[in-house]
Structure formats: structure tokens, C-alpha cells
Short mmCIF file of C-alpha atoms in Angstrom, two decimals:
data_model
loop_
_atom_site.label_atom_id
_atom_site.label_comp_id
_atom_site.label_asym_id
_atom_site.label_seq_id
_atom_site.Cartn_x
_atom_site.Cartn_y
_atom_site.Cartn_z
CA UNK A 1 115.27 402.39 75.16
CA UNK A 2 116.25 399.13 73.71
CA UNK A 3 119.69 398.05 73.38
CA UNK A 4 122.22 397.73 70.83
CA UNK A 5 121.13 393.46 70.46
CA UNK A 6 117.69 394.57 70.42
CA UNK A 7 117.49 396.66 67.10
CA UNK A 8 116.09 395.80 63.57
CA UNK A 9 117.57 397.94 61.31
CA UNK A 10 114.09 399.09 58.42
CA UNK A 11 115.33 398.87 55.01
CA UNK A 12 114.81 403.18 53.87
CA UNK A 13 115.75 404.01 57.36
CA UNK A 14 117.67 406.41 58.25
CA UNK A 15 120.52 405.83 60.14
CA UNK A 16 120.46 405.75 64.11
CA UNK A 17 122.86 409.61 65.72
CA UNK A 18 123.96 410.13 68.00
CA UNK A 19 121.31 412.40 69.37
CA UNK A 20 118.07 410.82 67.79
CA UNK A 21 115.77 409.87 70.51
CA UNK A 22 116.77 406.64 71.72
CA UNK A 23 120.53 408.06 71.89
CA UNK A 24 119.87 412.28 73.30
CA UNK A 25 120.11 411.48 77.23
CA UNK A 26 122.38 409.00 77.17
CA UNK A 27 125.30 410.55 75.21
CA UNK A 28 123.90 414.12 77.22
CA UNK A 29 124.26 412.68 80.57
CA UNK A 30 127.29 410.50 79.61
CA UNK A 31 129.08 413.04 78.04
CA UNK A 32 128.17 415.55 81.01
CA UNK A 33 129.81 412.98 82.95
CA UNK A 34 133.49 412.89 80.67
CA UNK A 35 133.56 416.54 80.83
CA UNK A 36 132.48 417.23 85.03
CA UNK A 37 135.68 414.69 85.29
CA UNK A 38 137.78 416.78 83.08
CA UNK A 39 136.81 420.54 84.65
CA UNK A 40 137.03 419.43 87.69
CA UNK A 41 141.18 418.32 87.10
CA UNK A 42 141.92 421.86 85.34
CA UNK A 43 140.32 423.63 87.40
CA UNK A 44 142.03 421.93 90.41
CA UNK A 45 144.87 422.90 88.51
CA UNK A 46 144.07 426.51 88.96
CA UNK A 47 143.11 426.85 92.71
CA UNK A 48 145.22 424.28 94.05
CA UNK A 49 147.96 426.91 95.11
CA UNK A 50 145.24 428.83 96.65
CA UNK A 51 144.12 425.70 98.50
CA UNK A 52 147.81 425.25 99.50
CA UNK A 53 147.99 428.65 100.98
CA UNK A 54 145.36 428.33 102.53
CA UNK A 55 145.52 425.39 104.03
CA UNK A 56 149.14 425.46 104.53
CA UNK A 57 149.54 422.17 103.06
CA UNK A 58 153.08 423.36 100.38
CA UNK A 59 154.52 420.23 101.22
CA UNK A 60 151.94 417.82 100.21
CA UNK A 61 150.92 419.99 96.41
CA UNK A 62 152.46 417.25 94.69
CA UNK A 63 150.84 414.49 96.11
CA UNK A 64 147.27 416.00 95.86
CA UNK A 65 148.33 415.43 91.72
CA UNK A 66 150.15 412.62 91.86
CA UNK A 67 147.31 411.07 94.67
CA UNK A 68 144.03 410.75 92.38
CA UNK A 69 146.67 409.64 88.97
CA UNK A 70 148.01 406.92 91.35
CA UNK A 71 144.63 405.49 92.68
CA UNK A 72 142.81 406.10 89.49
CA UNK A 73 144.80 402.61 88.04
CA UNK A 74 143.41 400.84 90.87
CA UNK A 75 139.30 402.43 89.69
CA UNK A 76 139.83 401.28 85.88
CA UNK A 77 141.01 397.84 87.17
CA UNK A 78 138.34 397.09 89.32
CA UNK A 79 135.89 398.72 87.84
CA UNK A 80 136.78 396.83 84.57
CA UNK A 81 136.51 393.69 86.61
CA UNK A 82 133.19 393.98 88.15
CA UNK A 83 131.66 395.00 84.81
CA UNK A 84 132.59 392.19 82.97
CA UNK A 85 131.33 389.77 85.93
CA UNK A 86 128.27 391.54 86.64
CA UNK A 87 127.71 394.68 83.72
CA UNK A 88 128.40 398.17 84.21
CA UNK A 89 125.67 399.49 86.23
CA UNK A 90 126.64 398.79 89.20
CA UNK A 91 130.80 399.83 88.54
CA UNK A 92 128.93 402.90 87.10
CA UNK A 93 127.03 403.87 90.49
CA UNK A 94 129.55 403.34 92.81
CA UNK A 95 132.45 404.78 90.26
CA UNK A 96 130.20 408.19 90.71
CA UNK A 97 129.43 407.75 94.46
CA UNK A 98 133.20 408.37 94.98
CA UNK A 99 134.13 410.50 92.89
CA UNK A 100 131.16 412.24 94.49
CA UNK A 101 132.67 411.64 98.09
CA UNK A 102 136.19 412.78 96.95
CA UNK A 103 134.50 416.34 95.81
CA UNK A 104 132.67 416.23 99.28
CA UNK A 105 136.24 415.71 102.04
CA UNK A 106 138.47 417.99 99.48
CA UNK A 107 135.46 420.57 99.50
CA UNK A 108 134.37 420.33 103.25
CA UNK A 109 138.14 419.79 103.74
CA UNK A 110 139.66 421.84 107.17
CA UNK A 111 143.38 420.83 106.00
CA UNK A 112 145.34 419.76 103.54
CA UNK A 113 145.97 415.88 104.39
CA UNK A 114 142.29 415.69 104.15
CA UNK A 115 142.20 417.86 101.26
CA UNK A 116 144.21 414.51 99.89
CA UNK A 117 141.85 412.25 101.00
CA UNK A 118 139.54 413.04 98.84
CA UNK A 119 141.21 413.12 95.83
CA UNK A 120 142.62 409.89 96.63
CA UNK A 121 138.73 408.85 96.56
CA UNK A 122 138.39 410.67 93.54
CA UNK A 123 141.32 409.43 91.38
CA UNK A 124 139.81 406.06 92.67
CA UNK A 125 135.89 407.71 91.16
CA UNK A 126 136.99 409.59 87.90
CA UNK A 127 139.27 405.85 87.18
CA UNK A 128 136.18 403.49 87.64
CA UNK A 129 133.60 405.94 85.93
CA UNK A 130 135.76 405.89 82.60
CA UNK A 131 135.69 402.14 82.34
CA UNK A 132 132.78 401.90 82.97
CA UNK A 133 131.43 404.04 80.69
CA UNK A 134 133.40 402.56 77.55
CA UNK A 135 131.13 399.57 78.64
CA UNK A 136 127.89 401.03 78.91
CA UNK A 137 128.56 402.45 75.10
CA UNK A 138 129.09 398.57 73.94
CA UNK A 139 126.08 397.16 75.03
CA UNK A 140 124.18 400.51 74.20
CA UNK A 141 125.83 402.00 70.80
CA UNK A 142 125.70 400.10 67.74
CA UNK A 143 129.12 400.21 66.20
CA UNK A 144 128.54 402.40 63.51
CA UNK A 145 127.72 404.66 66.15
CA UNK A 146 130.67 404.25 68.41
CA UNK A 147 133.57 407.10 66.36
CA UNK A 148 130.66 409.37 67.20
CA UNK A 149 130.67 409.14 70.83
CA UNK A 150 133.90 408.80 71.56
CA UNK A 151 134.30 411.84 69.28
CA UNK A 152 131.70 413.07 72.10
CA UNK A 153 134.37 411.89 74.70
CA UNK A 154 136.32 413.37 73.41
CA UNK A 155 134.89 416.98 72.70
CA UNK A 156 134.25 416.77 75.88
CA UNK A 157 138.11 416.51 77.03
CA UNK A 158 138.95 419.32 75.14
CA UNK A 159 136.84 422.01 75.98
CA UNK A 160 137.40 422.81 80.02
CA UNK A 161 140.46 423.05 79.14
CA UNK A 162 139.18 425.98 77.36
CA UNK A 163 136.63 426.87 80.44
CA UNK A 164 138.56 425.56 82.82
CA UNK A 165 140.40 428.12 84.65
CA UNK A 166 138.46 430.45 84.06
CA UNK A 167 135.77 429.84 85.59
CA UNK A 168 137.26 428.45 88.35
CA UNK A 169 139.13 431.01 88.97
CA UNK A 170 136.70 433.26 88.71
CA UNK A 171 134.49 430.93 91.45
CA UNK A 172 136.92 431.32 93.82
CA UNK A 173 137.38 435.22 93.64
CA UNK A 174 133.84 435.43 93.88
CA UNK A 175 132.21 433.29 96.74
CA UNK A 176 135.61 430.66 97.66
CA UNK A 177 137.71 427.46 96.48
CA UNK A 178 135.93 425.36 98.19
CA UNK A 179 132.75 425.35 95.78
CA UNK A 180 135.28 425.20 92.78
CA UNK A 181 134.74 421.19 94.66
CA UNK A 182 131.06 420.84 96.36
CA UNK A 183 129.35 423.13 93.23
CA UNK A 184 129.97 419.65 90.59
CA UNK A 185 128.74 417.79 93.06
CA UNK A 186 124.79 418.78 91.92
CA UNK A 187 126.01 418.73 88.14
CA UNK A 188 127.00 415.15 88.26
CA UNK A 189 123.70 414.16 90.22
CA UNK A 190 122.44 415.77 87.13
CA UNK A 191 124.01 414.17 85.29
CA UNK A 192 123.64 411.14 86.31
CA UNK A 193 119.87 411.29 86.36
CA UNK A 194 120.75 410.91 82.68
CA UNK A 195 121.93 408.87 82.06
CA UNK A 196 119.72 406.17 84.96
CA UNK A 197 116.65 405.61 82.10
CA UNK A 198 119.55 403.99 79.59
CA UNK A 199 120.79 401.22 82.13
CA UNK A 200 117.68 400.27 83.33
CA UNK A 201 118.43 396.99 80.86
CA UNK A 202 122.31 396.98 81.97
CA UNK A 203 121.90 395.40 84.63
CA UNK A 204 123.59 392.30 85.29
CA UNK A 205 124.33 391.57 82.46
CA UNK A 206 127.88 390.30 82.50
CA UNK A 207 128.85 387.32 82.84
CA UNK A 208 129.41 385.93 86.77
CA UNK A 209 131.33 382.72 85.91
CA UNK A 210 133.97 385.51 85.07
CA UNK A 211 137.00 385.71 88.09
CA UNK A 212 137.34 387.77 91.17
CA UNK A 213 140.38 389.45 89.25
CA UNK A 214 142.23 389.58 92.92
CA UNK A 215 145.75 389.23 91.06
CA UNK A 216 145.04 391.55 89.37
CA UNK A 217 143.72 395.15 91.17
CA UNK A 218 147.11 393.90 93.91
CA UNK A 219 149.45 394.66 90.40
CA UNK A 220 147.13 397.47 90.17
CA UNK A 221 148.02 398.86 93.82
CA UNK A 222 151.04 397.75 93.19
CA UNK A 223 151.58 400.40 90.13
CA UNK A 224 149.93 403.13 91.49
CA UNK A 225 152.54 402.76 94.29
CA UNK A 226 154.75 402.65 91.65
CA UNK A 227 154.00 405.75 90.40
CA UNK A 228 153.58 408.41 93.42
CA UNK A 229 156.80 406.88 94.58
CA UNK A 230 158.09 408.48 91.31
CA UNK A 231 156.79 411.59 92.01
CA UNK A 232 158.45 411.58 95.36
CA UNK A 233 162.13 409.97 95.49
CA UNK A 234 163.41 412.20 92.49
CA UNK A 235 164.20 415.07 95.20
CA UNK A 236 165.84 412.65 97.30
CA UNK A 237 170.05 413.38 97.97
CA UNK A 238 172.08 410.92 96.63
CA UNK A 239 169.74 408.06 95.89
CA UNK A 240 166.70 410.18 94.23
CA UNK A 241 167.62 408.39 90.52
CA UNK A 242 168.19 405.22 91.86
CA UNK A 243 164.94 404.81 94.40
CA UNK A 244 163.32 406.43 90.86
CA UNK A 245 164.87 403.92 88.21
CA UNK A 246 163.63 401.41 90.13
CA UNK A 247 159.78 403.14 90.67
CA UNK A 248 159.68 402.70 86.96
CA UNK A 249 160.95 398.85 86.90
CA UNK A 250 158.17 398.28 89.73
CA UNK A 251 156.09 399.96 87.13
CA UNK A 252 156.20 398.59 84.08
CA UNK A 253 156.79 395.01 85.87
CA UNK A 254 153.18 396.09 88.08
CA UNK A 255 150.68 397.10 84.58
CA UNK A 256 151.92 394.40 82.33
CA UNK A 257 149.34 392.30 84.07
CA UNK A 258 146.90 394.83 83.53
CA UNK A 259 147.08 395.27 79.76
CA UNK A 260 146.53 392.50 76.94
CA UNK A 261 148.97 390.11 76.85
CA UNK A 262 151.37 390.78 74.17
CA UNK A 263 150.94 394.75 74.33
CA UNK A 264 154.69 394.96 75.50
CA UNK A 265 156.33 392.89 72.31
CA UNK A 266 153.57 395.16 70.16
CA UNK A 267 151.08 391.93 69.07
CA UNK A 268 149.44 393.11 66.28
CA UNK A 269 146.18 393.68 66.94
CA UNK A 270 144.52 395.47 69.97
CA UNK A 271 147.84 394.81 72.42
CA UNK A 272 149.33 397.25 69.43
CA UNK A 273 146.28 399.29 69.82
CA UNK A 274 146.74 399.64 73.65
CA UNK A 275 150.38 400.39 73.59
CA UNK A 276 150.55 403.13 70.93
CA UNK A 277 147.95 405.01 72.37
CA UNK A 278 149.84 404.77 75.72
CA UNK A 279 152.60 405.99 74.26
CA UNK A 280 150.60 408.34 72.50
CA UNK A 281 150.03 409.54 74.87
CA UNK A 282 152.77 409.79 77.37
CA UNK A 283 154.50 411.30 74.43
CA UNK A 284 152.33 415.16 73.62
CA UNK A 285 150.85 414.93 77.61
CA UNK A 286 154.81 414.91 78.67
CA UNK A 287 155.45 417.51 76.44
CA UNK A 288 151.86 420.22 76.62
CA UNK A 289 153.00 420.22 80.45
CA UNK A 290 156.48 422.32 79.90
CA UNK A 291 154.45 424.42 76.28
CA UNK A 292 153.49 427.27 78.59
CA UNK A 293 156.21 426.61 81.09
CA UNK A 294 158.22 427.60 77.63
CA UNK A 295 156.84 430.10 76.23
CA UNK A 296 156.81 432.42 80.02
CA UNK A 297 159.75 431.33 80.40
CA UNK A 298 162.33 431.87 76.92
CA UNK A 299 159.49 434.23 75.26
CA UNK A 300 158.62 436.08 78.02
CA UNK A 301 154.71 436.14 76.78
CA UNK A 302 151.90 436.20 79.49
CA UNK A 303 150.32 433.24 81.16
CA UNK A 304 146.79 434.24 78.73
CA UNK A 305 149.42 434.50 75.21
CA UNK A 306 151.24 431.17 76.57
CA UNK A 307 148.09 429.55 77.07
CA UNK A 308 146.48 429.90 74.26
CA UNK A 309 148.98 428.05 72.00
CA UNK A 310 146.87 424.69 74.16
CA UNK A 311 143.96 426.28 73.52
CA UNK A 312 144.69 426.35 70.03
CA UNK A 313 145.65 422.40 70.75
CA UNK A 314 142.76 421.64 72.37
CA UNK A 315 140.76 423.39 69.44
CA UNK A 316 142.27 420.91 67.19
CA UNK A 317 141.74 418.73 69.42
CA UNK A 318 137.87 418.93 69.29
CA UNK A 319 138.13 419.34 64.94
CA UNK A 320 139.92 416.42 64.34
CA UNK A 321 137.73 414.67 67.01
CA UNK A 322 134.66 415.90 65.27
CA UNK A 323 135.78 415.17 61.83
CA UNK A 324 137.00 411.89 62.08
CA UNK A 325 133.02 410.95 64.07
CA UNK A 326 131.92 412.88 61.19
CA UNK A 327 133.36 410.67 58.65
CA UNK A 328 132.70 407.16 60.20
CA UNK A 329 133.82 404.31 58.63
CA UNK A 330 135.25 406.56 55.46
CA UNK A 331 138.43 406.39 56.87
CA UNK A 332 139.37 403.47 58.53
CA UNK A 333 140.49 403.37 62.07
CA UNK A 334 143.58 402.01 61.58
CA UNK A 335 144.42 404.93 58.83
CA UNK A 336 143.19 407.57 61.49
CA UNK A 337 145.99 405.75 63.90
CA UNK A 338 148.69 406.05 61.38
CA UNK A 339 147.48 409.85 59.92
CA UNK A 340 146.87 410.31 64.01
CA UNK A 341 150.39 409.63 65.62
CA UNK A 342 152.10 411.38 62.50
CA UNK A 343 151.16 414.12 63.30
CA UNK A 344 151.79 414.04 66.83
CA UNK A 345 155.39 413.06 66.37
CA UNK A 346 155.36 415.52 63.00
CA UNK A 347 153.64 418.76 65.69
CA UNK A 348 156.15 417.79 68.69
CA UNK A 349 159.78 417.76 65.99
CA UNK A 350 157.98 421.92 64.95
CA UNK A 351 158.57 422.53 68.86
CA UNK A 352 161.93 420.91 69.31
CA UNK A 353 163.22 422.87 65.93
CA UNK A 354 161.55 426.12 67.02
CA UNK A 355 162.80 425.61 70.73
CA UNK A 356 166.66 424.70 69.78
CA UNK A 357 166.63 427.54 67.15
CA UNK A 358 164.61 430.13 68.99
CA UNK A 359 162.14 430.18 66.28
CA UNK A 360 158.95 432.85 66.69
CA UNK A 361 156.46 431.67 69.28
CA UNK A 362 154.07 430.81 66.57
CA UNK A 363 155.76 427.57 65.62
CA UNK A 364 155.33 426.51 68.70
CA UNK A 365 151.42 427.46 68.96
CA UNK A 366 151.34 426.31 65.40
CA UNK A 367 152.84 422.79 66.38
CA UNK A 368 150.32 422.25 68.84
CA UNK A 369 147.53 422.86 66.89
CA UNK A 370 149.32 420.08 64.77
CA UNK A 371 150.32 417.18 68.00
CA UNK A 372 146.17 418.77 69.10
CA UNK A 373 145.01 417.50 65.41
CA UNK A 374 146.97 414.61 65.63
CA UNK A 375 144.91 413.62 68.73
CA UNK A 376 141.84 414.29 67.91
CA UNK A 377 142.36 412.06 65.10
CA UNK A 378 143.71 408.13 67.01
CA UNK A 379 142.63 408.98 70.18
CA UNK A 380 138.62 408.43 69.26
CA UNK A 381 139.59 405.55 66.93
CA UNK A 382 141.80 403.73 69.20
CA UNK A 383 138.47 403.45 71.51
CA UNK A 384 136.35 402.36 68.60
CA UNK A 385 139.39 399.84 67.33
CA UNK A 386 138.89 398.38 71.25
CA UNK A 387 135.39 397.67 71.63
CA UNK A 388 135.35 396.11 68.02
CA UNK A 389 137.83 393.56 69.43
CA UNK A 390 136.26 392.81 72.10
CA UNK A 391 133.92 390.69 72.71
CA UNK A 392 131.50 391.38 76.13
CA UNK A 393 133.06 389.09 78.53
CA UNK A 394 135.85 391.10 77.81
CA UNK A 395 134.71 394.59 77.56
CA UNK A 396 135.56 395.08 81.14
CA UNK A 397 139.28 394.31 81.19
CA UNK A 398 139.50 395.54 77.30
CA UNK A 399 138.46 399.08 78.16
CA UNK A 400 140.41 398.83 81.66
CA UNK A 401 143.29 398.86 79.72
CA UNK A 402 143.02 401.13 77.87
CA UNK A 403 142.42 404.08 80.60
CA UNK A 404 145.25 401.99 82.39
CA UNK A 405 147.41 403.08 79.36
CA UNK A 406 146.23 406.76 79.17
CA UNK A 407 147.10 407.15 83.11
CA UNK A 408 150.57 405.04 82.67
CA UNK A 409 151.75 406.33 79.99
CA UNK A 410 151.21 410.03 81.01
CA UNK A 411 151.63 409.85 85.35
CA UNK A 412 155.30 408.10 83.63
CA UNK A 413 156.62 410.35 81.34
CA UNK A 414 155.48 412.75 83.44
CA UNK A 415 157.51 411.74 86.04
CA UNK A 416 160.60 411.79 83.90
CA UNK A 417 160.53 414.33 82.28
CA UNK A 418 160.43 416.27 84.91
CA UNK A 419 162.89 414.12 86.44
CA UNK A 420 164.95 415.68 83.29
CA UNK A 421 163.77 418.97 83.35
CA UNK A 422 166.24 419.55 87.21
CA UNK A 423 169.18 417.12 85.61
CA UNK A 424 168.98 420.23 82.68
CA UNK A 425 168.40 423.10 84.48
CA UNK A 426 172.59 424.29 83.50
CA UNK A 427 171.81 423.23 80.44
CA UNK A 428 168.90 423.40 77.76
CA UNK A 429 166.23 421.82 80.10
CA UNK A 430 163.33 422.42 77.71
CA UNK A 431 165.44 421.26 74.68
CA UNK A 432 165.28 417.54 76.66
CA UNK A 433 162.30 417.61 77.78
CA UNK A 434 161.03 418.53 73.83
CA UNK A 435 163.48 415.74 72.48
CA UNK A 436 162.81 413.40 74.21
CA UNK A 437 158.71 413.20 73.54
CA UNK A 438 159.65 413.51 69.77
CA UNK A 439 161.19 410.22 71.33
CA UNK A 440 158.18 409.02 72.55
CA UNK A 441 156.43 410.27 69.77
CA UNK A 442 158.39 408.79 66.81
CA UNK A 443 158.28 405.48 69.19
CA UNK A 444 154.54 405.69 68.81
CA UNK A 445 154.06 406.40 65.11
CA UNK A 446 157.12 403.12 64.04
CA UNK A 447 154.15 400.91 66.00
CA UNK A 448 151.41 402.32 64.62
CA UNK A 449 151.70 400.21 61.56
CA UNK A 450 151.03 397.02 63.81
CA UNK A 451 147.58 398.19 64.74
CA UNK A 452 145.14 396.30 62.24
CA UNK A 453 141.36 395.47 62.34
CA UNK A 454 140.93 391.73 64.25
CA UNK A 455 138.15 389.99 64.95
CA UNK A 456 135.96 389.95 69.11
CA UNK A 457 136.48 386.27 68.69
CA UNK A 458 139.72 386.10 66.71
CA UNK A 459 141.64 388.45 69.46
CA UNK A 460 140.13 386.17 72.27
CA UNK A 461 141.82 382.76 70.46
CA UNK A 462 145.01 384.85 70.61
CA UNK A 463 144.90 386.29 73.84
CA UNK A 464 144.29 382.70 75.31
CA UNK A 465 146.74 381.07 73.22
CA UNK A 466 149.36 383.65 74.53
#
């Protein structure tokens, strides 16, 4: 297989596709790796109550979820820096190895403490895996195929939300929760074998003069610790709120070196792309967690019916991602981001109005279809914009910043909404959570006009001058 820098266009030849002969196995393998990472995340959500009861680990229940999210930030930064120095091959193999080790530790865990340790390793691996895959995309696929392959990644994230909980529940009932972890190991190895042929020409395709960013790695550790603390300190009597605010401040300070300069100032170009992506993810996932809770508690729907609202949003996300991928250059990335953030805001506002006026539950399901469409439009295009404004020397850092924005934005939103939900227990906690999510979504929509396409060289000069 040739790299994209070696491809020569032939007049009259058919345009390349991500499933054409040159790309079919790398496409299937990369999407399978993304799929398995997403499946594992959703499957664990389903089986964790059983795991906790079996291992007597109720006190570590929250940490089993917060831990991977926190360590994932470290994996993202390390993989990005490593990919800039040596290319994406070694970081990808290492990330997959860490993910497998985490699965094995968790699947064989005799205690909750050991299972949480395995989850920490999973987080390191999954965070590094996504960054390494983004760099592989930049090195293997031509620019015009980026929207299509990122649409594939988006679908690989969404599909597990449709089947993950059911499959995990069936595996647990038929065999044991252990196989929810152990069964994925074999599938990960098969997916990796599909990717290997495309990686042979990418070994050491980096810039060895790029320094090891030990400072950024240290900041990523601090950001991870702060996010983890934010999930744990809220219940401390007397000091919980103060400690939570402190954790937010520390997390924001620590994440600043992990994203392009000017991100928090919404500087036009790549910094605004990263910021809008993180803010939109914070709004969407901060609200989504409470959607089934609202439908089961206030509307007294069954968990299955409440889950259909999330399924509708997931299908809409996948459909919109597919449509934008097929449109390619006919839909500009800047337009897709602006339209997408607007739809996310509209969907959450409709949720607020329905919850506030006790409207029909079908309106909430419709609202989440609208919000899902928005994420499906904007998420693949922010990925494509990031790579378009990156050079081979900073593809790893920029890809890491993009995934850090996703993880950090979502983690921060979930921690804050959790605190708000508890604080408003005597009033209307659902309305408070969705109003906060709507405010965050509005911020993403307002910031989206600052997203614009810069050349990689212009963007690099701007960063250097900042």
C-alpha cells in the first residue's frame, strides 16, 4: 500500500474511497479498534452494578468510571508527543498493548481494587489509541478522504450505543461479567492485524528533533488528578463545594498547555476548532447522562423506552455523519460546524422547554434526534479541520489536543452537572442540569463563527508567534 504522499492522480481515474482496494483493510481495522473501545466503555456501564455487587466494591463504583477518563488524558498527550517524534506506529502498538493489559487485569480481577487498576490501564491505552489513529489517518489517507474516514469513526462510536448494553447483559447472564472484558481481547488483536500492513511504511516517520514534552506530560497528570478529584470531593461535608471549585480551577490551568495557544481566547483557526469541539461535547454529554433518568423518573417510562431516546440520538448522529461524509467538499467544514452546533443548541433548548412545561416525552426523543444530528455534522468536520491545519511535525500534538478537548470537556461537564443535580434536589434538578447544558451549547454556537480554515503553515506560524 502506498502512502498518500506517493499517490499520483491519473486523469479519468475514479476518485479513491475509504473502502477501495488500497484502504479497505486499514479502514476496517481502524474503525474496528474505535468500535471496540466504544463498546467496552458502554458494556462496562451495563455490567458494573453486577461487578460491584460480586466484588463488594460499592465505594469504588464511581472511581471505576472516573479513573479511565482521567488517565486517558495522560495517554493522549504521551501518544501525541511520541507520534510527532517517531511517527504513529510505536504509540499505536503501545496503546493497544495497554488496552489489552487493562482488559486482562479487569477480566481476571479478584477484587474491586484490582479491577479499578485495570480500568486505569484501559484509560491510558484508549486515550493513546485514538490519538495514534488520528495521526495514522493524516499519514495514510489523502485529504479528500478525511471527512469519510472520520464519519466511519463516528459511526463506530455510535453503533455500540445501540448494541453494547444488550450484548453485555446477555454475556453476563449466559457466562459471566468477566467475559465482557476478556472476550474483547481477541477482537482487539484481530482488528490490529488488519491495520498492520498499512503501518509498515510509517515506522519512524516523525521528526526526531521534536523534544519530549515532559512539561505537557506533567500538566496532563495534574489535569487528570484534578478531574478525578472533582468526581470525589463533592460529597465531603462542609468543604465539598470549595474543593470542587478548586479542582475546576486546577483542571483548567493544567489543561491549558495541552491545547493550542489561544484556545481559551477562542483565537480564529485551530484554537477555536478545538474549543468549539470541547464545549459542544460538554453540552451534549452533560445533558445526555440525565436524559434517561428524566424519562424514567418524571415520565415513568421503562428503562427500555427511555433508552430509545438515546438510540434515536445515536442513529441521528450516525446518519448525519454519513451524509456529511458523502457530501465531502460540497459541504464546507466551516458550515458543517456552524450548523452542527446550532442543532445541538436547538435540541437541548427543546429538551429544556419540554421538561420545564412537562411536555410530551416524544418531544424529548425528538429533541435528542436533533442534538444527535448536530454532533454527527460537526464532530467529523472538526477532526478534518484539525488535520487540515496541522503539519507532519505537530499532527500528534493537535490530534492529542482534539481528543483532550473531548475527554476534558465531557468530564468537567459531568462533574459539574452532578454537583448541580445534588444541590437542586429540593427544587427541579433536571431543569437545572438541562438549562446549564443549554448555556454551554449556546456558547459553542456563538463561538462557531470563529472557526475558519487556515493553511497548516499559517497555523504553525501563528502558534509560534503566540
